[in-house]
PDB file of C-alpha atoms in Angstrom:
ATOM      1  CA  MET V   1      -0.001   0.002  -0.005  1.00  0.00           C
ATOM      2  CA  ARG V   2       1.338   3.439  -0.965  1.00  0.00           C
ATOM      3  CA  HIS V   3       0.551   6.503   1.146  1.00  0.00           C
ATOM      4  CA  PHE V   4       2.044   9.381  -0.888  1.00  0.00           C
ATOM      5  CA  TYR V   5      -1.171  10.902  -2.215  1.00  0.00           C
ATOM      6  CA  ALA V   6      -3.042  10.444   1.053  1.00  0.00           C
ATOM      7  CA  MET V   7      -0.167  12.290   2.724  1.00  0.00           C
ATOM      8  CA  MET V   8      -0.381  15.070   0.116  1.00  0.00           C
ATOM      9  CA  ALA V   9      -4.059  15.489   1.032  1.00  0.00           C
ATOM     10  CA  ARG V  10      -2.896  16.350   4.553  1.00  0.00           C
ATOM     11  CA  MET V  11      -1.217  19.585   3.416  1.00  0.00           C
ATOM     12  CA  ARG V  12      -4.465  21.296   4.284  1.00  0.00           C
ATOM     13  CA  LEU V  13      -3.948  20.347   7.942  1.00  0.00           C
ATOM     14  CA  ILE V  14      -0.619  22.177   8.302  1.00  0.00           C
ATOM     15  CA  GLY V  15      -1.120  25.788   9.321  1.00  0.00           C
ATOM     16  CA  ARG V  16       1.145  28.640   8.297  1.00  0.00           C
ATOM     17  CA  TRP V  17       2.097  31.860  10.090  1.00  0.00           C
ATOM     18  CA  SER V  18       1.981  30.150  13.474  1.00  0.00           C
ATOM     19  CA  LEU V  19       3.649  33.053  15.300  1.00  0.00           C
ATOM     20  CA  MET V  20       1.318  35.646  13.787  1.00  0.00           C
ATOM     21  CA  SER V  21      -2.219  36.597  14.658  1.00  0.00           C
ATOM     22  CA  SER V  22      -4.007  36.270  11.305  1.00  0.00           C
ATOM     23  CA  ARG V  23      -7.411  37.601  10.304  1.00  0.00           C
ATOM     24  CA  SER V  24      -7.646  34.743   7.806  1.00  0.00           C
ATOM     25  CA  SER V  25      -5.854  31.474   8.441  1.00  0.00           C
ATOM     26  CA  GLU V  26      -3.757  29.887   5.714  1.00  0.00           C
ATOM     27  CA  ASN V  27      -2.651  26.279   5.381  1.00  0.00           C
ATOM     28  CA  VAL V  28       0.130  24.707   3.336  1.00  0.00           C
ATOM     29  CA  ALA V  29      -2.293  23.457   0.657  1.00  0.00           C
ATOM     30  CA  GLU V  30      -3.693  26.957   0.089  1.00  0.00           C
ATOM     31  CA  HIS V  31      -0.212  28.441   0.037  1.00  0.00           C
ATOM     32  CA  SER V  32       1.050  25.757  -2.370  1.00  0.00           C
ATOM     33  CA  LEU V  33      -1.817  26.372  -4.793  1.00  0.00           C
ATOM     34  CA  MET V  34      -1.184  30.118  -4.804  1.00  0.00           C
ATOM     35  CA  THR V  35       2.549  29.528  -5.179  1.00  0.00           C
ATOM     36  CA  ALA V  36       1.853  27.258  -8.164  1.00  0.00           C
ATOM     37  CA  VAL V  37      -0.379  29.886  -9.788  1.00  0.00           C
ATOM     38  CA  LEU V  38       2.283  32.543  -9.219  1.00  0.00           C
ATOM     39  CA  ALA V  39       5.126  30.313 -10.448  1.00  0.00           C
ATOM     40  CA  HIS V  40       3.179  29.670 -13.641  1.00  0.00           C
ATOM     41  CA  ALA V  41       2.542  33.406 -13.975  1.00  0.00           C
ATOM     42  CA  LEU V  42       6.189  34.379 -13.431  1.00  0.00           C
ATOM     43  CA  ALA V  43       7.406  31.735 -15.886  1.00  0.00           C
ATOM     44  CA  SER V  44       4.791  32.811 -18.449  1.00  0.00           C
ATOM     45  CA  ILE V  45       5.871  36.434 -18.054  1.00  0.00           C
ATOM     46  CA  ALA V  46       9.525  35.409 -18.485  1.00  0.00           C
ATOM     47  CA  ARG V  47       8.730  33.331 -21.571  1.00  0.00           C
ATOM     48  CA  ASP V  48       5.993  35.333 -23.281  1.00  0.00           C
ATOM     49  CA  LEU V  49       6.762  38.935 -22.289  1.00  0.00           C
ATOM     50  CA  HIS V  50      10.522  38.839 -21.755  1.00  0.00           C
ATOM     51  CA  GLY V  51      11.462  36.387 -24.528  1.00  0.00           C
ATOM     52  CA  GLU V  52      12.907  33.541 -22.472  1.00  0.00           C
ATOM     53  CA  PRO V  53      11.849  30.586 -24.647  1.00  0.00           C
ATOM     54  CA  GLY V  54      13.494  27.862 -22.542  1.00  0.00           C
ATOM     55  CA  ILE V  55      11.350  28.379 -19.447  1.00  0.00           C
ATOM     56  CA  ASN V  56       8.482  25.950 -18.906  1.00  0.00           C
ATOM     57  CA  PRO V  57       5.561  27.442 -16.912  1.00  0.00           C
ATOM     58  CA  ASP V  58       4.002  24.012 -16.386  1.00  0.00           C
ATOM     59  CA  ALA V  59       7.210  22.624 -14.844  1.00  0.00           C
ATOM     60  CA  CYS V  60       7.413  25.652 -12.544  1.00  0.00           C
ATOM     61  CA  ALA V  61       3.798  25.274 -11.437  1.00  0.00           C
ATOM     62  CA  THR V  62       4.202  21.556 -10.786  1.00  0.00           C
ATOM     63  CA  ALA V  63       7.367  22.061  -8.722  1.00  0.00           C
ATOM     64  CA  ALA V  64       5.543  24.760  -6.746  1.00  0.00           C
ATOM     65  CA  ILE V  65       2.644  22.428  -5.941  1.00  0.00           C
ATOM     66  CA  PHE V  66       5.059  20.084  -4.179  1.00  0.00           C
ATOM     67  CA  HIS V  67       7.585  22.607  -2.798  1.00  0.00           C
ATOM     68  CA  ASP V  68       6.308  22.526   0.801  1.00  0.00           C
ATOM     69  CA  ALA V  69       4.952  18.960   0.891  1.00  0.00           C
ATOM     70  CA  PRO V  70       7.662  17.773   3.322  1.00  0.00           C
ATOM     71  CA  GLU V  71       6.062  20.135   5.855  1.00  0.00           C
ATOM     72  CA  ILE V  72       3.329  17.515   6.173  1.00  0.00           C
ATOM     73  CA  LEU V  73       5.908  15.594   8.199  1.00  0.00           C
ATOM     74  CA  THR V  74       8.022  18.448   9.593  1.00  0.00           C
ATOM     75  CA  GLY V  75       5.459  21.177  10.178  1.00  0.00           C
ATOM     76  CA  ASP V  76       5.920  24.740   8.976  1.00  0.00           C
ATOM     77  CA  LEU V  77       8.796  26.243  10.910  1.00  0.00           C
ATOM     78  CA  PRO V  78       8.297  30.014  11.254  1.00  0.00           C
ATOM     79  CA  THR V  79      10.798  32.092   9.258  1.00  0.00           C
ATOM     80  CA  PRO V  80      12.300  33.884  12.294  1.00  0.00           C
ATOM     81  CA  VAL V  81      13.099  30.507  13.828  1.00  0.00           C
ATOM     82  CA  LYS V  82      14.251  28.862  10.593  1.00  0.00           C
ATOM     83  CA  TYR V  83      16.746  31.642   9.854  1.00  0.00           C
ATOM     84  CA  PHE V  84      17.754  32.455  13.436  1.00  0.00           C
ATOM     85  CA  SER V  85      21.258  31.074  12.913  1.00  0.00           C
ATOM     86  CA  PRO V  86      23.203  29.168  10.270  1.00  0.00           C
ATOM     87  CA  GLY V  87      23.218  26.120  12.552  1.00  0.00           C
ATOM     88  CA  ILE V  88      19.446  26.077  12.899  1.00  0.00           C
ATOM     89  CA  ARG V  89      19.008  26.616   9.144  1.00  0.00           C
ATOM     90  CA  GLU V  90      21.350  23.709   8.391  1.00  0.00           C
ATOM     91  CA  ALA V  91      19.635  21.449  10.923  1.00  0.00           C
ATOM     92  CA  TYR V  92      16.241  22.316   9.448  1.00  0.00           C
ATOM     93  CA  ARG V  93      17.565  21.579   5.955  1.00  0.00           C
ATOM     94  CA  GLU V  94      18.469  18.093   7.209  1.00  0.00           C
ATOM     95  CA  VAL V  95      14.965  17.699   8.651  1.00  0.00           C
ATOM     96  CA  GLU V  96      13.467  18.821   5.317  1.00  0.00           C
ATOM     97  CA  ASN V  97      15.653  16.338   3.430  1.00  0.00           C
ATOM     98  CA  ALA V  98      14.519  13.552   5.763  1.00  0.00           C
ATOM     99  CA  GLY V  99      10.920  14.604   5.042  1.00  0.00           C
ATOM    100  CA  ILE V 100      11.578  14.457   1.307  1.00  0.00           C
ATOM    101  CA  ASP V 101      13.120  11.014   1.622  1.00  0.00           C
ATOM    102  CA  LYS V 102      10.153   9.809   3.682  1.00  0.00           C
ATOM    103  CA  MET V 103       7.660  11.199   1.161  1.00  0.00           C
ATOM    104  CA  LEU V 104       9.563   9.570  -1.717  1.00  0.00           C
ATOM    105  CA  SER V 105       9.594   6.227   0.092  1.00  0.00           C
ATOM    106  CA  MET V 106       5.800   6.256  -0.213  1.00  0.00           C
ATOM    107  CA  LEU V 107       6.019   6.042  -4.013  1.00  0.00           C
ATOM    108  CA  PRO V 108       6.978   3.145  -6.264  1.00  0.00           C
ATOM    109  CA  GLU V 109      10.705   3.210  -7.039  1.00  0.00           C
ATOM    110  CA  GLU V 110       9.983   3.972 -10.715  1.00  0.00           C
ATOM    111  CA  MET V 111       8.258   7.260  -9.794  1.00  0.00           C
ATOM    112  CA  ARG V 112      10.726   8.585  -7.222  1.00  0.00           C
ATOM    113  CA  GLY V 113      13.115  10.286  -9.639  1.00  0.00           C
ATOM    114  CA  ARG V 114      10.391  12.381 -11.211  1.00  0.00           C
ATOM    115  CA  TYR V 115       9.057  13.468  -7.809  1.00  0.00           C
ATOM    116  CA  ARG V 116      12.532  14.112  -6.343  1.00  0.00           C
ATOM    117  CA  ALA V 117      13.015  16.593  -9.190  1.00  0.00           C
ATOM    118  CA  PHE V 118      10.169  18.690  -7.763  1.00  0.00           C
ATOM    119  CA  TRP V 119      12.250  19.257  -4.611  1.00  0.00           C
ATOM    120  CA  GLU V 120      15.644  19.214  -6.329  1.00  0.00           C
ATOM    121  CA  PRO V 121      15.085  20.714  -9.804  1.00  0.00           C
ATOM    122  CA  GLU V 122      17.894  20.301 -12.296  1.00  0.00           C
ATOM    123  CA  ASP V 123      16.845  23.537 -13.984  1.00  0.00           C
ATOM    124  CA  GLU V 124      18.078  26.476 -11.914  1.00  0.00           C
ATOM    125  CA  ARG V 125      15.453  28.773 -13.457  1.00  0.00           C
ATOM    126  CA  VAL V 126      12.643  26.512 -12.220  1.00  0.00           C
ATOM    127  CA  GLU V 127      14.154  26.629  -8.742  1.00  0.00           C
ATOM    128  CA  ALA V 128      14.543  30.435  -8.866  1.00  0.00           C
ATOM    129  CA  ILE V 129      11.002  30.974 -10.115  1.00  0.00           C
ATOM    130  CA  VAL V 130       9.482  28.684  -7.471  1.00  0.00           C
ATOM    131  CA  LYS V 131      11.482  30.483  -4.777  1.00  0.00           C
ATOM    132  CA  ALA V 132      10.272  33.850  -6.081  1.00  0.00           C
ATOM    133  CA  ALA V 133       6.668  32.621  -6.285  1.00  0.00           C
ATOM    134  CA  ASP V 134       6.919  31.284  -2.729  1.00  0.00           C
ATOM    135  CA  LYS V 135       8.051  34.710  -1.447  1.00  0.00           C
ATOM    136  CA  LEU V 136       5.469  36.471  -3.619  1.00  0.00           C
ATOM    137  CA  SER V 137       2.709  34.292  -2.177  1.00  0.00           C
ATOM    138  CA  ALA V 138       3.857  35.233   1.338  1.00  0.00           C
ATOM    139  CA  TYR V 139       3.950  38.902   0.361  1.00  0.00           C
ATOM    140  CA  ILE V 140       0.425  38.771  -1.027  1.00  0.00           C
ATOM    141  CA  LYS V 141      -0.739  37.122   2.220  1.00  0.00           C
ATOM    142  CA  CYS V 142       0.860  40.010   4.121  1.00  0.00           C
ATOM    143  CA  LEU V 143      -0.930  42.546   1.912  1.00  0.00           C
ATOM    144  CA  GLU V 144      -4.246  40.767   2.460  1.00  0.00           C
ATOM    145  CA  GLU V 145      -3.741  40.883   6.224  1.00  0.00           C
ATOM    146  CA  LEU V 146      -2.764  44.567   6.115  1.00  0.00           C
ATOM    147  CA  ARG V 147      -5.799  45.337   3.961  1.00  0.00           C
ATOM    148  CA  ALA V 148      -7.946  43.677   6.638  1.00  0.00           C
ATOM    149  CA  GLY V 149      -6.450  46.040   9.217  1.00  0.00           C
ATOM    150  CA  ASN V 150      -3.998  43.564  10.719  1.00  0.00           C
ATOM    151  CA  ASN V 151      -0.846  45.609  11.296  1.00  0.00           C
ATOM    152  CA  GLU V 152       0.941  42.604  12.773  1.00  0.00           C
ATOM    153  CA  PHE V 153       1.953  41.779   9.194  1.00  0.00           C
ATOM    154  CA  ARG V 154       3.562  45.193   8.541  1.00  0.00           C
ATOM    155  CA  ASP V 155       7.159  44.097   9.273  1.00  0.00           C
ATOM    156  CA  ALA V 156       6.703  40.753   7.546  1.00  0.00           C
ATOM    157  CA  ALA V 157       5.447  42.590   4.449  1.00  0.00           C
ATOM    158  CA  ARG V 158       8.422  44.962   4.483  1.00  0.00           C
ATOM    159  CA  ARG V 159      11.000  42.186   4.947  1.00  0.00           C
ATOM    160  CA  THR V 160       9.389  39.973   2.305  1.00  0.00           C
ATOM    161  CA  LYS V 161       9.255  42.847  -0.201  1.00  0.00           C
ATOM    162  CA  GLU V 162      12.944  43.548   0.436  1.00  0.00           C
ATOM    163  CA  LYS V 163      13.769  39.901  -0.326  1.00  0.00           C
ATOM    164  CA  LEU V 164      11.716  40.032  -3.511  1.00  0.00           C
ATOM    165  CA  ASP V 165      13.505  43.231  -4.581  1.00  0.00           C
ATOM    166  CA  GLU V 166      16.891  41.591  -3.885  1.00  0.00           C
ATOM    167  CA  MET V 167      16.009  38.846  -6.376  1.00  0.00           C
ATOM    168  CA  ALA V 168      16.077  41.480  -9.154  1.00  0.00           C
ATOM    169  CA  MET V 169      13.994  39.335 -11.516  1.00  0.00           C
ATOM    170  CA  PRO V 170      12.397  41.147 -14.474  1.00  0.00           C
ATOM    171  CA  GLU V 171       9.357  38.856 -14.310  1.00  0.00           C
ATOM    172  CA  LEU V 172       8.773  39.893 -10.683  1.00  0.00           C
ATOM    173  CA  GLU V 173       9.017  43.553 -11.642  1.00  0.00           C
ATOM    174  CA  THR V 174       6.432  43.024 -14.391  1.00  0.00           C
ATOM    175  CA  PHE V 175       4.140  41.162 -11.986  1.00  0.00           C
ATOM    176  CA  PHE V 176       4.408  44.020  -9.476  1.00  0.00           C
ATOM    177  CA  GLU V 177       3.566  46.583 -12.149  1.00  0.00           C
ATOM    178  CA  GLU V 178       0.856  44.723 -14.052  1.00  0.00           C
ATOM    179  CA  PHE V 179      -0.807  42.310 -11.653  1.00  0.00           C
ATOM    180  CA  LEU V 180      -0.080  43.075  -8.002  1.00  0.00           C
ATOM    181  CA  PRO V 181      -2.260  46.228  -7.783  1.00  0.00           C
ATOM    182  CA  SER V 182      -5.359  44.061  -8.345  1.00  0.00           C
ATOM    183  CA  PHE V 183      -4.748  42.315  -5.016  1.00  0.00           C
ATOM    184  CA  GLU V 184      -5.622  45.588  -3.269  1.00  0.00           C
ATOM    185  CA  LEU V 185      -9.012  45.878  -4.981  1.00  0.00           C
ATOM    186  CA  THR V 186     -12.411  44.622  -3.921  1.00  0.00           C
ATOM    187  CA  LEU V 187     -14.256  42.193  -6.160  1.00  0.00           C
ATOM    188  CA  ASP V 188     -16.529  45.010  -7.379  1.00  0.00           C
ATOM    189  CA  GLU V 189     -13.510  47.152  -8.223  1.00  0.00           C
ATOM    190  CA  MET V 190     -12.156  44.402 -10.486  1.00  0.00           C
ATOM    191  CA  GLU V 191     -15.231  44.530 -12.729  1.00  0.00           C
TER     192      GLU V 191
END
């Protein structure tokens, strides 16, 4: 009996932002879906608007779906804890790798290579786009919380935006100019 897909269904049980008081809770499944949508968007912008023909939006979206799946086993370690020191970051990386190995062990051997590639992409651009989409998803969550009057997310929004700016990716800049303003609108304002 193989448990991989049943475990994937449990992503919805893993909460995010555990050290923050949120107006709207978010789980790993919701975050992963939004990250996948954003990874596809960033890759599409890179390919279709910035002329990068080698980028595959579908590969980026698929990698993003699975990017946090090991958290089913490890939990979502809050960013301030995860990055508190190099030692903690390295120890958590080992825990994440053990989670990946455990998840892969739930698949037939013939499928493991394909799934390992979601966590260890050979294409550096896929990895960079998924990382950017992951941060962008967190930033959008911060904006949603701020829009709801939750100032607890003010510093998280600022720090996350700084990290996005440091990435200096043209596709992120285009997303910020063309698509991000819509996240501040009401449904009626998007008509």
